[in-house]
Every structure is written in C-alpha cells, then in structure tokens.
PDB file of C-alpha atoms in Angstrom:
ATOM      1  CA  UNK A 725       4.953  28.046 -78.162  1.00  0.00           C
ATOM      2  CA  UNK A 726       7.305  28.845 -80.978  1.00  0.00           C
ATOM      3  CA  UNK A 727       6.058  26.509 -83.512  1.00  0.00           C
ATOM      4  CA  UNK A 728       2.080  26.020 -84.035  1.00  0.00           C
ATOM      5  CA  UNK A 729       0.816  23.396 -86.326  1.00  0.00           C
ATOM      6  CA  UNK A 730      -2.573  23.012 -87.564  1.00  0.00           C
ATOM      7  CA  UNK A 731      -4.662  20.153 -86.588  1.00  0.00           C
ATOM      8  CA  UNK A 732      -7.936  18.543 -87.768  1.00  0.00           C
ATOM      9  CA  UNK A 733      -9.016  21.424 -89.603  1.00  0.00           C
ATOM     10  CA  UNK A 734     -12.065  19.231 -91.259  1.00  0.00           C
ATOM     11  CA  UNK A 735     -13.406  18.365 -88.345  1.00  0.00           C
ATOM     12  CA  UNK A 736     -16.163  21.244 -88.186  1.00  0.00           C
ATOM     13  CA  UNK A 737     -17.005  24.834 -89.846  1.00  0.00           C
ATOM     14  CA  UNK A 738     -18.506  25.930 -86.854  1.00  0.00           C
ATOM     15  CA  UNK A 739     -17.116  28.778 -84.823  1.00  0.00           C
ATOM     16  CA  UNK A 740     -15.403  27.333 -81.612  1.00  0.00           C
ATOM     17  CA  UNK A 741     -15.533  29.747 -78.454  1.00  0.00           C
ATOM     18  CA  UNK A 742     -13.622  27.847 -75.901  1.00  0.00           C
ATOM     19  CA  UNK A 743     -11.500  25.108 -75.448  1.00  0.00           C
ATOM     20  CA  UNK A 744     -10.395  23.158 -71.601  1.00  0.00           C
ATOM     21  CA  UNK A 745      -7.513  21.008 -71.567  1.00  0.00           C
ATOM     22  CA  UNK A 746      -6.980  18.887 -68.177  1.00  0.00           C
ATOM     23  CA  UNK A 747      -3.791  17.479 -69.035  1.00  0.00           C
ATOM     24  CA  UNK A 748      -1.709  17.647 -72.030  1.00  0.00           C
ATOM     25  CA  UNK A 749      -3.334  15.192 -74.340  1.00  0.00           C
ATOM     26  CA  UNK A 750      -6.910  15.340 -72.933  1.00  0.00           C
ATOM     27  CA  UNK A 751      -9.089  18.537 -73.859  1.00  0.00           C
ATOM     28  CA  UNK A 752     -12.722  19.571 -75.347  1.00  0.00           C
ATOM     29  CA  UNK A 753     -13.260  22.764 -77.598  1.00  0.00           C
ATOM     30  CA  UNK A 754     -17.164  24.102 -77.786  1.00  0.00           C
ATOM     31  CA  UNK A 755     -18.669  26.488 -79.890  1.00  0.00           C
ATOM     32  CA  UNK A 756     -21.785  27.495 -82.040  1.00  0.00           C
ATOM     33  CA  UNK A 757     -24.463  24.790 -83.346  1.00  0.00           C
ATOM     34  CA  UNK A 758     -24.136  22.957 -80.011  1.00  0.00           C
ATOM     35  CA  UNK A 759     -20.988  21.766 -81.003  1.00  0.00           C
ATOM     36  CA  UNK A 760     -18.690  19.781 -78.453  1.00  0.00           C
ATOM     37  CA  UNK A 761     -15.496  18.174 -79.851  1.00  0.00           C
ATOM     38  CA  UNK A 762     -12.884  16.075 -78.023  1.00  0.00           C
ATOM     39  CA  UNK A 763      -9.416  14.705 -78.240  1.00  0.00           C
ATOM     40  CA  UNK A 764      -7.508  12.428 -76.291  1.00  0.00           C
ATOM     41  CA  UNK A 765      -4.062  12.478 -77.967  1.00  0.00           C
ATOM     42  CA  UNK A 766      -2.848  16.596 -77.842  1.00  0.00           C
ATOM     43  CA  UNK A 767      -5.218  17.517 -81.096  1.00  0.00           C
ATOM     44  CA  UNK A 768      -3.908  15.171 -83.217  1.00  0.00           C
ATOM     45  CA  UNK A 769      -7.886  14.098 -83.806  1.00  0.00           C
ATOM     46  CA  UNK A 770     -10.666  15.397 -82.352  1.00  0.00           C
ATOM     47  CA  UNK A 771     -14.624  13.748 -82.234  1.00  0.00           C
ATOM     48  CA  UNK A 772     -17.691  15.672 -82.234  1.00  0.00           C
ATOM     49  CA  UNK A 773     -19.410  14.559 -78.999  1.00  0.00           C
ATOM     50  CA  UNK A 774     -22.547  16.919 -79.142  1.00  0.00           C
ATOM     51  CA  UNK A 775     -23.870  18.526 -81.606  1.00  0.00           C
ATOM     52  CA  UNK A 776     -27.494  20.968 -81.548  1.00  0.00           C
ATOM     53  CA  UNK A 777     -28.173  23.181 -84.328  1.00  0.00           C
ATOM     54  CA  UNK A 778     -30.334  24.826 -82.053  1.00  0.00           C
ATOM     55  CA  UNK A 779     -27.804  25.700 -79.435  1.00  0.00           C
ATOM     56  CA  UNK A 780     -24.780  27.876 -79.206  1.00  0.00           C
ATOM     57  CA  UNK A 781     -22.596  27.002 -76.821  1.00  0.00           C
ATOM     58  CA  UNK A 782     -19.243  29.512 -75.262  1.00  0.00           C
ATOM     59  CA  UNK A 783     -17.895  27.895 -72.455  1.00  0.00           C
ATOM     60  CA  UNK A 784     -16.366  24.752 -70.976  1.00  0.00           C
ATOM     61  CA  UNK A 785     -14.430  23.405 -67.965  1.00  0.00           C
ATOM     62  CA  UNK A 786     -13.676  19.772 -66.462  1.00  0.00           C
ATOM     63  CA  UNK A 787     -11.967  18.629 -63.156  1.00  0.00           C
ATOM     64  CA  UNK A 788     -11.038  15.458 -64.118  1.00  0.00           C
ATOM     65  CA  UNK A 789     -11.092  13.239 -67.450  1.00  0.00           C
ATOM     66  CA  UNK A 790     -14.870  12.136 -66.829  1.00  0.00           C
ATOM     67  CA  UNK A 791     -16.217  15.531 -65.278  1.00  0.00           C
ATOM     68  CA  UNK A 792     -17.233  18.815 -66.715  1.00  0.00           C
ATOM     69  CA  UNK A 793     -19.517  21.065 -67.635  1.00  0.00           C
ATOM     70  CA  UNK A 794     -20.445  23.358 -70.821  1.00  0.00           C
ATOM     71  CA  UNK A 795     -22.558  26.644 -70.826  1.00  0.00           C
ATOM     72  CA  UNK A 796     -24.251  28.308 -73.267  1.00  0.00           C
ATOM     73  CA  UNK A 797     -26.984  31.022 -74.579  1.00  0.00           C
ATOM     74  CA  UNK A 798     -29.951  31.164 -72.530  1.00  0.00           C
ATOM     75  CA  UNK A 799     -28.631  29.899 -69.175  1.00  0.00           C
ATOM     76  CA  UNK A 800     -28.127  26.302 -71.159  1.00  0.00           C
ATOM     77  CA  UNK A 801     -25.797  24.147 -69.103  1.00  0.00           C
ATOM     78  CA  UNK A 802     -24.298  20.826 -69.759  1.00  0.00           C
ATOM     79  CA  UNK A 803     -22.617  18.395 -67.450  1.00  0.00           C
ATOM     80  CA  UNK A 804     -21.022  14.867 -68.161  1.00  0.00           C
ATOM     81  CA  UNK A 805     -19.749  12.445 -65.434  1.00  0.00           C
ATOM     82  CA  UNK A 806     -18.204  10.109 -68.290  1.00  0.00           C
ATOM     83  CA  UNK A 807     -15.668  12.432 -70.304  1.00  0.00           C
ATOM     84  CA  UNK A 808     -18.877  13.630 -72.578  1.00  0.00           C
ATOM     85  CA  UNK A 809     -20.296   9.915 -73.845  1.00  0.00           C
ATOM     86  CA  UNK A 810     -23.213  11.402 -72.554  1.00  0.00           C
ATOM     87  CA  UNK A 811     -24.432  15.193 -71.738  1.00  0.00           C
ATOM     88  CA  UNK A 812     -27.106  16.165 -69.441  1.00  0.00           C
ATOM     89  CA  UNK A 813     -28.962  19.266 -69.286  1.00  0.00           C
ATOM     90  CA  UNK A 814     -28.979  20.423 -65.928  1.00  0.00           C
ATOM     91  CA  UNK A 815     -29.758  23.958 -67.010  1.00  0.00           C
ATOM     92  CA  UNK A 816     -30.920  26.271 -63.954  1.00  0.00           C
ATOM     93  CA  UNK A 817     -33.709  28.038 -65.717  1.00  0.00           C
ATOM     94  CA  UNK A 818     -32.095  31.328 -66.303  1.00  0.00           C
ATOM     95  CA  UNK A 819     -32.482  33.277 -69.837  1.00  0.00           C
ATOM     96  CA  UNK A 820     -28.806  35.229 -68.884  1.00  0.00           C
ATOM     97  CA  UNK A 821     -26.719  33.832 -71.873  1.00  0.00           C
ATOM     98  CA  UNK A 822     -23.521  32.342 -70.317  1.00  0.00           C
ATOM     99  CA  UNK A 823     -19.830  32.614 -71.559  1.00  0.00           C
ATOM    100  CA  UNK A 824     -17.671  30.971 -69.068  1.00  0.00           C
ATOM    101  CA  UNK A 825     -17.395  28.231 -66.508  1.00  0.00           C
ATOM    102  CA  UNK A 826     -15.085  27.158 -64.366  1.00  0.00           C
ATOM    103  CA  UNK A 827     -14.484  24.675 -61.598  1.00  0.00           C
ATOM    104  CA  UNK A 828     -12.164  24.068 -59.102  1.00  0.00           C
ATOM    105  CA  UNK A 829     -13.762  20.806 -57.962  1.00  0.00           C
ATOM    106  CA  UNK A 830     -17.224  19.035 -58.627  1.00  0.00           C
ATOM    107  CA  UNK A 831     -18.184  20.780 -55.923  1.00  0.00           C
ATOM    108  CA  UNK A 832     -16.907  24.426 -56.832  1.00  0.00           C
ATOM    109  CA  UNK A 833     -18.429  25.218 -60.040  1.00  0.00           C
ATOM    110  CA  UNK A 834     -18.487  29.213 -61.474  1.00  0.00           C
ATOM    111  CA  UNK A 835     -20.066  30.681 -64.294  1.00  0.00           C
ATOM    112  CA  UNK A 836     -20.455  34.210 -65.477  1.00  0.00           C
ATOM    113  CA  UNK A 837     -22.843  35.840 -68.298  1.00  0.00           C
ATOM    114  CA  UNK A 838     -24.987  38.589 -69.287  1.00  0.00           C
ATOM    115  CA  UNK A 839     -26.622  41.203 -66.933  1.00  0.00           C
ATOM    116  CA  UNK A 840     -23.560  41.104 -64.358  1.00  0.00           C
ATOM    117  CA  UNK A 841     -24.743  37.156 -63.907  1.00  0.00           C
ATOM    118  CA  UNK A 842     -22.650  35.009 -61.698  1.00  0.00           C
ATOM    119  CA  UNK A 843     -23.982  31.394 -60.987  1.00  0.00           C
ATOM    120  CA  UNK A 844     -22.048  29.422 -57.844  1.00  0.00           C
ATOM    121  CA  UNK A 845     -23.141  25.716 -58.508  1.00  0.00           C
ATOM    122  CA  UNK A 846     -25.750  26.448 -60.582  1.00  0.00           C
ATOM    123  CA  UNK A 847     -27.418  29.150 -58.037  1.00  0.00           C
ATOM    124  CA  UNK A 848     -27.455  33.148 -58.646  1.00  0.00           C
ATOM    125  CA  UNK A 849     -25.293  35.182 -56.540  1.00  0.00           C
ATOM    126  CA  UNK A 850     -24.725  38.825 -56.450  1.00  0.00           C
ATOM    127  CA  UNK A 851     -22.411  40.610 -58.886  1.00  0.00           C
ATOM    128  CA  UNK A 852     -22.703  44.215 -57.762  1.00  0.00           C
ATOM    129  CA  UNK A 853     -22.767  44.892 -61.674  1.00  0.00           C
ATOM    130  CA  UNK A 854     -25.224  44.539 -64.596  1.00  0.00           C
ATOM    131  CA  UNK A 855     -22.292  44.767 -67.154  1.00  0.00           C
ATOM    132  CA  UNK A 856     -22.099  41.373 -69.138  1.00  0.00           C
ATOM    133  CA  UNK A 857     -19.467  39.375 -67.361  1.00  0.00           C
ATOM    134  CA  UNK A 858     -17.308  37.107 -69.736  1.00  0.00           C
ATOM    135  CA  UNK A 859     -14.913  35.489 -68.279  1.00  0.00           C
ATOM    136  CA  UNK A 860     -14.196  33.751 -64.433  1.00  0.00           C
ATOM    137  CA  UNK A 861     -11.411  32.114 -63.184  1.00  0.00           C
ATOM    138  CA  UNK A 862      -9.941  31.010 -60.049  1.00  0.00           C
ATOM    139  CA  UNK A 863      -6.378  30.214 -58.728  1.00  0.00           C
ATOM    140  CA  UNK A 864      -7.650  27.981 -55.789  1.00  0.00           C
ATOM    141  CA  UNK A 865     -10.895  27.845 -54.349  1.00  0.00           C
ATOM    142  CA  UNK A 866     -10.603  31.293 -51.999  1.00  0.00           C
ATOM    143  CA  UNK A 867      -9.352  33.586 -55.054  1.00  0.00           C
ATOM    144  CA  UNK A 868     -11.028  34.236 -58.130  1.00  0.00           C
ATOM    145  CA  UNK A 869     -11.032  36.697 -60.803  1.00  0.00           C
ATOM    146  CA  UNK A 870     -13.864  37.799 -63.556  1.00  0.00           C
ATOM    147  CA  UNK A 871     -13.672  40.230 -66.296  1.00  0.00           C
ATOM    148  CA  UNK A 872     -16.265  41.695 -68.222  1.00  0.00           C
ATOM    149  CA  UNK A 873     -17.629  44.540 -70.436  1.00  0.00           C
ATOM    150  CA  UNK A 874     -16.920  48.124 -70.064  1.00  0.00           C
ATOM    151  CA  UNK A 875     -13.602  47.142 -68.216  1.00  0.00           C
ATOM    152  CA  UNK A 876     -15.232  45.202 -65.422  1.00  0.00           C
ATOM    153  CA  UNK A 877     -12.940  43.279 -63.290  1.00  0.00           C
ATOM    154  CA  UNK A 878     -14.194  41.493 -60.149  1.00  0.00           C
ATOM    155  CA  UNK A 879     -12.031  39.898 -57.504  1.00  0.00           C
ATOM    156  CA  UNK A 880     -13.130  37.669 -54.951  1.00  0.00           C
ATOM    157  CA  UNK A 881     -10.961  36.388 -51.848  1.00  0.00           C
ATOM    158  CA  UNK A 882     -13.605  34.721 -49.753  1.00  0.00           C
ATOM    159  CA  UNK A 883     -14.374  31.694 -51.743  1.00  0.00           C
ATOM    160  CA  UNK A 884     -16.954  34.103 -53.770  1.00  0.00           C
ATOM    161  CA  UNK A 885     -18.825  35.618 -50.717  1.00  0.00           C
ATOM    162  CA  UNK A 886     -18.117  38.977 -51.636  1.00  0.00           C
ATOM    163  CA  UNK A 887     -16.628  40.344 -55.195  1.00  0.00           C
ATOM    164  CA  UNK A 888     -15.374  43.619 -54.869  1.00  0.00           C
ATOM    165  CA  UNK A 889     -14.604  45.710 -58.234  1.00  0.00           C
ATOM    166  CA  UNK A 890     -11.116  46.440 -59.345  1.00  0.00           C
ATOM    167  CA  UNK A 891      -9.523  48.974 -61.418  1.00  0.00           C
ATOM    168  CA  UNK A 892      -8.506  47.618 -64.943  1.00  0.00           C
ATOM    169  CA  UNK A 893      -7.317  50.957 -66.367  1.00  0.00           C
ATOM    170  CA  UNK A 894     -10.278  50.627 -69.507  1.00  0.00           C
ATOM    171  CA  UNK A 895     -13.284  50.664 -70.778  1.00  0.00           C
ATOM    172  CA  UNK A 896     -12.905  48.226 -73.423  1.00  0.00           C
ATOM    173  CA  UNK A 897     -14.671  44.912 -73.137  1.00  0.00           C
ATOM    174  CA  UNK A 898     -12.659  42.106 -71.366  1.00  0.00           C
ATOM    175  CA  UNK A 899     -13.178  38.837 -72.731  1.00  0.00           C
ATOM    176  CA  UNK A 900     -10.872  36.469 -70.808  1.00  0.00           C
ATOM    177  CA  UNK A 901      -9.033  36.534 -67.484  1.00  0.00           C
ATOM    178  CA  UNK A 902      -6.176  33.851 -66.628  1.00  0.00           C
ATOM    179  CA  UNK A 903      -3.373  33.783 -63.947  1.00  0.00           C
TER     180      UNK A 903
END
C-alpha cells in the first residue's frame, strides 16, 4: 500500500460505490447507473458487464469466480452464476435501499439497508433498529457485524439469530465495517 497507481480511469464516468476481489486478480466494482465492472488482471483492465441507467448499485460480494450478488436502491438484487456474464434480477420485493451485501457461502448471504433492514438469504430479519444500516461483514458463518447511521454497530455471534447493539463511541454515520 505504499505505492498506488491509477488504473483504467477511462472505463466509466459513473461514481463507483463498492468493490470486491475474491483473489489478487479477479474483482468487480459497482456504482451509479447500474454499472458493474469486472477485472481478471488485478485492475489493469476493466470491462463493463452490466449497465442500467435507471438503477443505482451500492454493494457487491462474490464467493468464488462465478457466484456473486449485487444490491442497490429500492431493494434491487442481481445474482450471477457465471462470473457476471449474465445477471438475474432476484429482487425480494422490498422498497428499502440496500447498501451492502456479504456472503460467507452461496447459502449464507447477508444484506443491509435503509430503515434498519437486514436480509438473510433475501428474507427480512429483525435488527432492533430503524437506523439506516450501511455495511455488513462476517469473519465466519457465526460472527458478523453491521455498521450504520448514528454510530450504530450490531453484532451477532450466533449466525444472525440475534443481533445485539454495541457501543461505537460516536453518533456519526458509519459507512463501512471490516475485520
């Protein structure tokens, strides 16, 4: 991280909101106007895999080079099983904006968003808050954390059966969490 190099600056003018690399070479980025970009060479080159000017995408997560999910505004969810060559709309019918998605396996997918929304495998679960939730991360299938508005931090140690509030020491909006 001591040296940074600009790569592929001309691929899109759209604001990008999230990036996911599954190994040093393979990654995806998502953003405004339904933009999904993919690299297979550590970001040297990027290709546009998806574009929808009527949709804003906020989060992306992959479990392997083929299987991944993208979330966005108005509960929009896309899924791929071929590395992003094709994307299927699997939106669960929610109006909540979804800001972050994280998966520990193809059968254990978490997403968070507005109004305290937590989704597990695209089913709404109780969060105990109405604060907007901005980021979700799991260290394994049992231990996960969520960060959000007004300093919200939620933690589970039982695979998401219960979410407990933790003190963050701030009332600021927390946009990301990672361990």
